[in-house]
Amino acid sequence: MNIVILAAGQGKRMNSALPKVLHPLAGKPMLGHVLDTIKILGYEVCPCLVLGHGQSAVRDFIDQRQYSVSIARQEEQKGTGHAVLQALPLLSSSETTLILYGDVPLIQAQTLESLLRLAQNGAFAILTQVRQDPTGYGRIIRNLNAEIEGIIEEKDANSEQKQIREINTGIIACATKDLKNWIQQLQPNNAQGEYYLTDIVGLAAKEGVPIRTLHPEFAFEVEGVNSRSQLAQLERVWQEHLANQLLTQGVTLIDPARIDIRGHFQCANDVTIDVGCIFEGTVEIATGVTIGPYCVIKDSKIGVQTQIKAFSHIEGSVVKEMAIIGPYARLRPGTHIDSHAHIGNFVEVKNSHIGLGSKANHLSYVGDADVGQRVNIGAGTITCNYDGVNKHRTTIEDDAFIGSDTQLVAPVTVGKGATIGAGTTLTKNAPAEKLTISRAKQLSVDWQRPQKNKSKD
């Protein structure tokens, strides 16, 4: 199969230096949605991208994400037919060609599979839609036998044709040898002075090619984006769709209108998610998890019956079952929190392993550390992991107790069952089962507190 993705448009109404197809929807550039949907189809196919405006930025995106594509360039935009013309040399004439659009991001794989089945045996398949308000779209023209005769763009339509409610989505599939023949016959005889891809439908009808239509299951599948307003509207429609999927599979959403999923979100049943939560990248949530309001979770796994309390930020981390995180906690990449551990308010953990049942409940920073089981880390504790050039690790063994306002200057080890007195700055290893403390001697001296100078009248 051949796949052509038209992505050459400038998108003037976006008012942006960023090419339109790279504007994100649900955390991913629109073009990325289309390319990922093609992967779901399962065909071994290298899509052909037709690029024009901002092609350097689009190429960078393709390279960064390592998509396998071929590139055709449309240096001067003369319409959709002209865009497809640029791709023709890259298409195999013996295959079917599917035409998609980089700014129509939410087309679903199952819809495309159905469309391709309709295009078998040399038929022409068109994805159409019936709309209450068809304004702005090309209309499907049918004869008295309900057979398609052609498509008329709105600017070229008469008043009667404008009353037609079946519209063209632009997504088609047909035999490539026919496509190449029809594209060569296009003429810019229209109000726009452009080469319309839609004109090939009339050519197909004249040749007696079977023309078959399909409606998408969801209206959002064929919504194109031409402005930031349309992009914002489509974002909310898509998020509503994702929220409904979660509700169906047994997830409790306190307010389905206030959740944002920006990536691949795998969520078990009996999970409760409060308002304002954002899930980015690849996130896995296990059964029985509760997530408080306004949490951000990115590229992380959360274990069974864990509690994520309000305003917590978790990125690149693994949290095992029945842990408690937050409120106002931050887990940075490389963090692993074992079962029954507690990470409390205003605690930051980075690139560290927190063992079974260990606790850091208040106002602490644990970075580049290996913390054993049943360790208590007091408020205000800091692992001083950075010497200005290199990072160093701290090891805290099982059953240790770290007093409040302690600095552990890495590399350093706190032995099993050791106690570190509050206010200690630890620069040497602390032996197991002993109290280690370093403080200046407490003194009380006579002293007069300075007084404010009284202002003069």
PDB file of N, CA and C in Angstrom, residues 341-386:
ATOM      1  N   ALA A 341       6.198   2.809  51.463  1.00  0.00           N
ATOM      2  CA  ALA A 341       7.031   3.973  51.761  1.00  0.00           C
ATOM      3  C   ALA A 341       6.184   5.235  51.738  1.00  0.00           C
ATOM      4  N   HIS A 342       6.636   6.263  52.466  1.00  0.00           N
ATOM      5  CA  HIS A 342       5.938   7.547  52.526  1.00  0.00           C
ATOM      6  C   HIS A 342       6.889   8.651  52.078  1.00  0.00           C
ATOM      7  N   ILE A 343       6.452   9.415  51.099  1.00  0.00           N
ATOM      8  CA  ILE A 343       7.177  10.610  50.665  1.00  0.00           C
ATOM      9  C   ILE A 343       6.215  11.772  50.835  1.00  0.00           C
ATOM     10  N   GLY A 344       6.501  12.650  51.780  1.00  0.00           N
ATOM     11  CA  GLY A 344       5.492  13.628  52.188  1.00  0.00           C
ATOM     12  C   GLY A 344       5.614  14.980  51.545  1.00  0.00           C
ATOM     13  N   ASN A 345       5.024  15.969  52.231  1.00  0.00           N
ATOM     14  CA  ASN A 345       4.891  17.301  51.649  1.00  0.00           C
ATOM     15  C   ASN A 345       6.245  18.007  51.538  1.00  0.00           C
ATOM     16  N   PHE A 346       6.438  18.601  50.355  1.00  0.00           N
ATOM     17  CA  PHE A 346       7.641  19.363  50.034  1.00  0.00           C
ATOM     18  C   PHE A 346       8.911  18.523  50.181  1.00  0.00           C
ATOM     19  N   VAL A 347       8.806  17.258  49.779  1.00  0.00           N
ATOM     20  CA  VAL A 347       9.964  16.365  49.700  1.00  0.00           C
ATOM     21  C   VAL A 347      10.265  16.102  48.231  1.00  0.00           C
ATOM     22  N   GLU A 348      11.520  16.260  47.866  1.00  0.00           N
ATOM     23  CA  GLU A 348      11.961  15.996  46.496  1.00  0.00           C
ATOM     24  C   GLU A 348      12.912  14.804  46.497  1.00  0.00           C
ATOM     25  N   VAL A 349      12.633  13.844  45.607  1.00  0.00           N
ATOM     26  CA  VAL A 349      13.475  12.662  45.485  1.00  0.00           C
ATOM     27  C   VAL A 349      13.933  12.558  44.032  1.00  0.00           C
ATOM     28  N   LYS A 350      15.247  12.368  43.854  1.00  0.00           N
ATOM     29  CA  LYS A 350      15.788  12.305  42.493  1.00  0.00           C
ATOM     30  C   LYS A 350      16.771  11.145  42.381  1.00  0.00           C
ATOM     31  N   ASN A 351      16.567  10.277  41.372  1.00  0.00           N
ATOM     32  CA  ASN A 351      17.518   9.209  41.072  1.00  0.00           C
ATOM     33  C   ASN A 351      17.891   8.424  42.322  1.00  0.00           C
ATOM     34  N   SER A 352      16.881   8.039  43.079  1.00  0.00           N
ATOM     35  CA  SER A 352      17.111   7.377  44.357  1.00  0.00           C
ATOM     36  C   SER A 352      16.182   6.179  44.517  1.00  0.00           C
ATOM     37  N   HIS A 353      16.596   5.244  45.385  1.00  0.00           N
ATOM     38  CA  HIS A 353      15.788   4.083  45.731  1.00  0.00           C
ATOM     39  C   HIS A 353      15.405   4.208  47.198  1.00  0.00           C
ATOM     40  N   ILE A 354      14.098   4.283  47.441  1.00  0.00           N
ATOM     41  CA  ILE A 354      13.587   4.377  48.808  1.00  0.00           C
ATOM     42  C   ILE A 354      12.998   3.019  49.172  1.00  0.00           C
ATOM     43  N   GLY A 355      13.525   2.392  50.236  1.00  0.00           N
ATOM     44  CA  GLY A 355      13.179   1.018  50.541  1.00  0.00           C
ATOM     45  C   GLY A 355      11.835   0.838  51.226  1.00  0.00           C
ATOM     46  N   LEU A 356      11.474  -0.421  51.419  1.00  0.00           N
ATOM     47  CA  LEU A 356      10.205  -0.834  51.998  1.00  0.00           C
ATOM     48  C   LEU A 356       9.948  -0.126  53.324  1.00  0.00           C
ATOM     49  N   GLY A 357       8.807   0.563  53.414  1.00  0.00           N
ATOM     50  CA  GLY A 357       8.365   1.163  54.654  1.00  0.00           C
ATOM     51  C   GLY A 357       9.157   2.369  55.120  1.00  0.00           C
ATOM     52  N   SER A 358      10.062   2.869  54.315  1.00  0.00           N
ATOM     53  CA  SER A 358      10.835   4.053  54.719  1.00  0.00           C
ATOM     54  C   SER A 358      10.017   5.320  54.535  1.00  0.00           C
ATOM     55  N   LYS A 359      10.419   6.367  55.298  1.00  0.00           N
ATOM     56  CA  LYS A 359       9.616   7.589  55.311  1.00  0.00           C
ATOM     57  C   LYS A 359      10.498   8.825  55.218  1.00  0.00           C
ATOM     58  N   ALA A 360      10.045   9.761  54.405  1.00  0.00           N
ATOM     59  CA  ALA A 360      10.605  11.113  54.383  1.00  0.00           C
ATOM     60  C   ALA A 360       9.393  12.031  54.283  1.00  0.00           C
ATOM     61  N   ASN A 361       8.904  12.452  55.391  1.00  0.00           N
ATOM     62  CA  ASN A 361       7.579  13.069  55.427  1.00  0.00           C
ATOM     63  C   ASN A 361       7.560  14.581  55.281  1.00  0.00           C
ATOM     64  N   HIS A 362       8.693  15.260  55.485  1.00  0.00           N
ATOM     65  CA  HIS A 362       8.614  16.722  55.493  1.00  0.00           C
ATOM     66  C   HIS A 362       9.879  17.363  54.915  1.00  0.00           C
ATOM     67  N   LEU A 363       9.730  18.259  53.978  1.00  0.00           N
ATOM     68  CA  LEU A 363      10.714  19.281  53.657  1.00  0.00           C
ATOM     69  C   LEU A 363      12.137  18.758  53.487  1.00  0.00           C
ATOM     70  N   SER A 364      12.317  17.729  52.664  1.00  0.00           N
ATOM     71  CA  SER A 364      13.644  17.134  52.508  1.00  0.00           C
ATOM     72  C   SER A 364      13.996  16.963  51.035  1.00  0.00           C
ATOM     73  N   TYR A 365      15.313  16.844  50.781  1.00  0.00           N
ATOM     74  CA  TYR A 365      15.797  16.528  49.441  1.00  0.00           C
ATOM     75  C   TYR A 365      16.632  15.264  49.517  1.00  0.00           C
ATOM     76  N   VAL A 366      16.224  14.246  48.758  1.00  0.00           N
ATOM     77  CA  VAL A 366      16.951  12.977  48.694  1.00  0.00           C
ATOM     78  C   VAL A 366      17.352  12.770  47.244  1.00  0.00           C
ATOM     79  N   GLY A 367      18.622  13.004  46.943  1.00  0.00           N
ATOM     80  CA  GLY A 367      19.098  12.873  45.573  1.00  0.00           C
ATOM     81  C   GLY A 367      20.264  11.921  45.483  1.00  0.00           C
ATOM     82  N   ASP A 368      20.266  11.056  44.481  1.00  0.00           N
ATOM     83  CA  ASP A 368      21.350  10.089  44.252  1.00  0.00           C
ATOM     84  C   ASP A 368      21.622   9.286  45.520  1.00  0.00           C
ATOM     85  N   ALA A 369      20.563   8.682  46.052  1.00  0.00           N
ATOM     86  CA  ALA A 369      20.683   7.965  47.324  1.00  0.00           C
ATOM     87  C   ALA A 369      20.072   6.572  47.216  1.00  0.00           C
ATOM     88  N   ASP A 370      20.613   5.665  48.032  1.00  0.00           N
ATOM     89  CA  ASP A 370      20.057   4.325  48.196  1.00  0.00           C
ATOM     90  C   ASP A 370      19.632   4.198  49.652  1.00  0.00           C
ATOM     91  N   VAL A 371      18.328   4.203  49.863  1.00  0.00           N
ATOM     92  CA  VAL A 371      17.765   4.203  51.212  1.00  0.00           C
ATOM     93  C   VAL A 371      17.176   2.825  51.473  1.00  0.00           C
ATOM     94  N   GLY A 372      17.580   2.207  52.575  1.00  0.00           N
ATOM     95  CA  GLY A 372      17.128   0.864  52.889  1.00  0.00           C
ATOM     96  C   GLY A 372      15.711   0.828  53.430  1.00  0.00           C
ATOM     97  N   GLN A 373      15.384  -0.258  54.110  1.00  0.00           N
ATOM     98  CA  GLN A 373      14.039  -0.470  54.632  1.00  0.00           C
ATOM     99  C   GLN A 373      13.874   0.176  56.005  1.00  0.00           C
ATOM    100  N   ARG A 374      12.646   0.642  56.250  1.00  0.00           N
ATOM    101  CA  ARG A 374      12.231   1.174  57.549  1.00  0.00           C
ATOM    102  C   ARG A 374      13.115   2.330  58.024  1.00  0.00           C
ATOM    103  N   VAL A 375      13.611   3.105  57.110  1.00  0.00           N
ATOM    104  CA  VAL A 375      14.421   4.280  57.440  1.00  0.00           C
ATOM    105  C   VAL A 375      13.500   5.471  57.686  1.00  0.00           C
ATOM    106  N   ASN A 376      13.829   6.279  58.682  1.00  0.00           N
ATOM    107  CA  ASN A 376      13.097   7.525  58.917  1.00  0.00           C
ATOM    108  C   ASN A 376      14.017   8.697  58.603  1.00  0.00           C
ATOM    109  N   ILE A 377      13.586   9.531  57.669  1.00  0.00           N
ATOM    110  CA  ILE A 377      14.360  10.713  57.282  1.00  0.00           C
ATOM    111  C   ILE A 377      13.636  11.940  57.807  1.00  0.00           C
ATOM    112  N   GLY A 378      14.248  12.639  58.733  1.00  0.00           N
ATOM    113  CA  GLY A 378      13.601  13.758  59.401  1.00  0.00           C
ATOM    114  C   GLY A 378      13.480  14.989  58.530  1.00  0.00           C
ATOM    115  N   ALA A 379      12.668  15.924  58.995  1.00  0.00           N
ATOM    116  CA  ALA A 379      12.401  17.151  58.248  1.00  0.00           C
ATOM    117  C   ALA A 379      13.680  17.950  58.046  1.00  0.00           C
ATOM    118  N   GLY A 380      13.805  18.508  56.855  1.00  0.00           N
ATOM    119  CA  GLY A 380      14.941  19.367  56.556  1.00  0.00           C
ATOM    120  C   GLY A 380      16.220  18.633  56.211  1.00  0.00           C
ATOM    121  N   THR A 381      16.143  17.336  56.005  1.00  0.00           N
ATOM    122  CA  THR A 381      17.333  16.557  55.645  1.00  0.00           C
ATOM    123  C   THR A 381      17.686  16.760  54.181  1.00  0.00           C
ATOM    124  N   ILE A 382      18.988  16.874  53.922  1.00  0.00           N
ATOM    125  CA  ILE A 382      19.467  17.052  52.548  1.00  0.00           C
ATOM    126  C   ILE A 382      20.614  16.093  52.289  1.00  0.00           C
ATOM    127  N   THR A 383      20.538  15.372  51.170  1.00  0.00           N
ATOM    128  CA  THR A 383      21.705  14.649  50.685  1.00  0.00           C
ATOM    129  C   THR A 383      22.473  15.600  49.771  1.00  0.00           C
ATOM    130  N   CYS A 384      23.658  15.963  50.193  1.00  0.00           N
ATOM    131  CA  CYS A 384      24.476  16.913  49.429  1.00  0.00           C
ATOM    132  C   CYS A 384      25.234  16.108  48.373  1.00  0.00           C
ATOM    133  N   ASN A 385      24.612  15.936  47.214  1.00  0.00           N
ATOM    134  CA  ASN A 385      25.100  14.983  46.224  1.00  0.00           C
ATOM    135  C   ASN A 385      25.996  15.598  45.159  1.00  0.00           C
ATOM    136  N   TYR A 386      26.142  16.902  45.138  1.00  0.00           N
ATOM    137  CA  TYR A 386      26.839  17.569  44.025  1.00  0.00           C
ATOM    138  C   TYR A 386      27.967  18.427  44.569  1.00  0.00           C
TER     139      TYR A 386
END
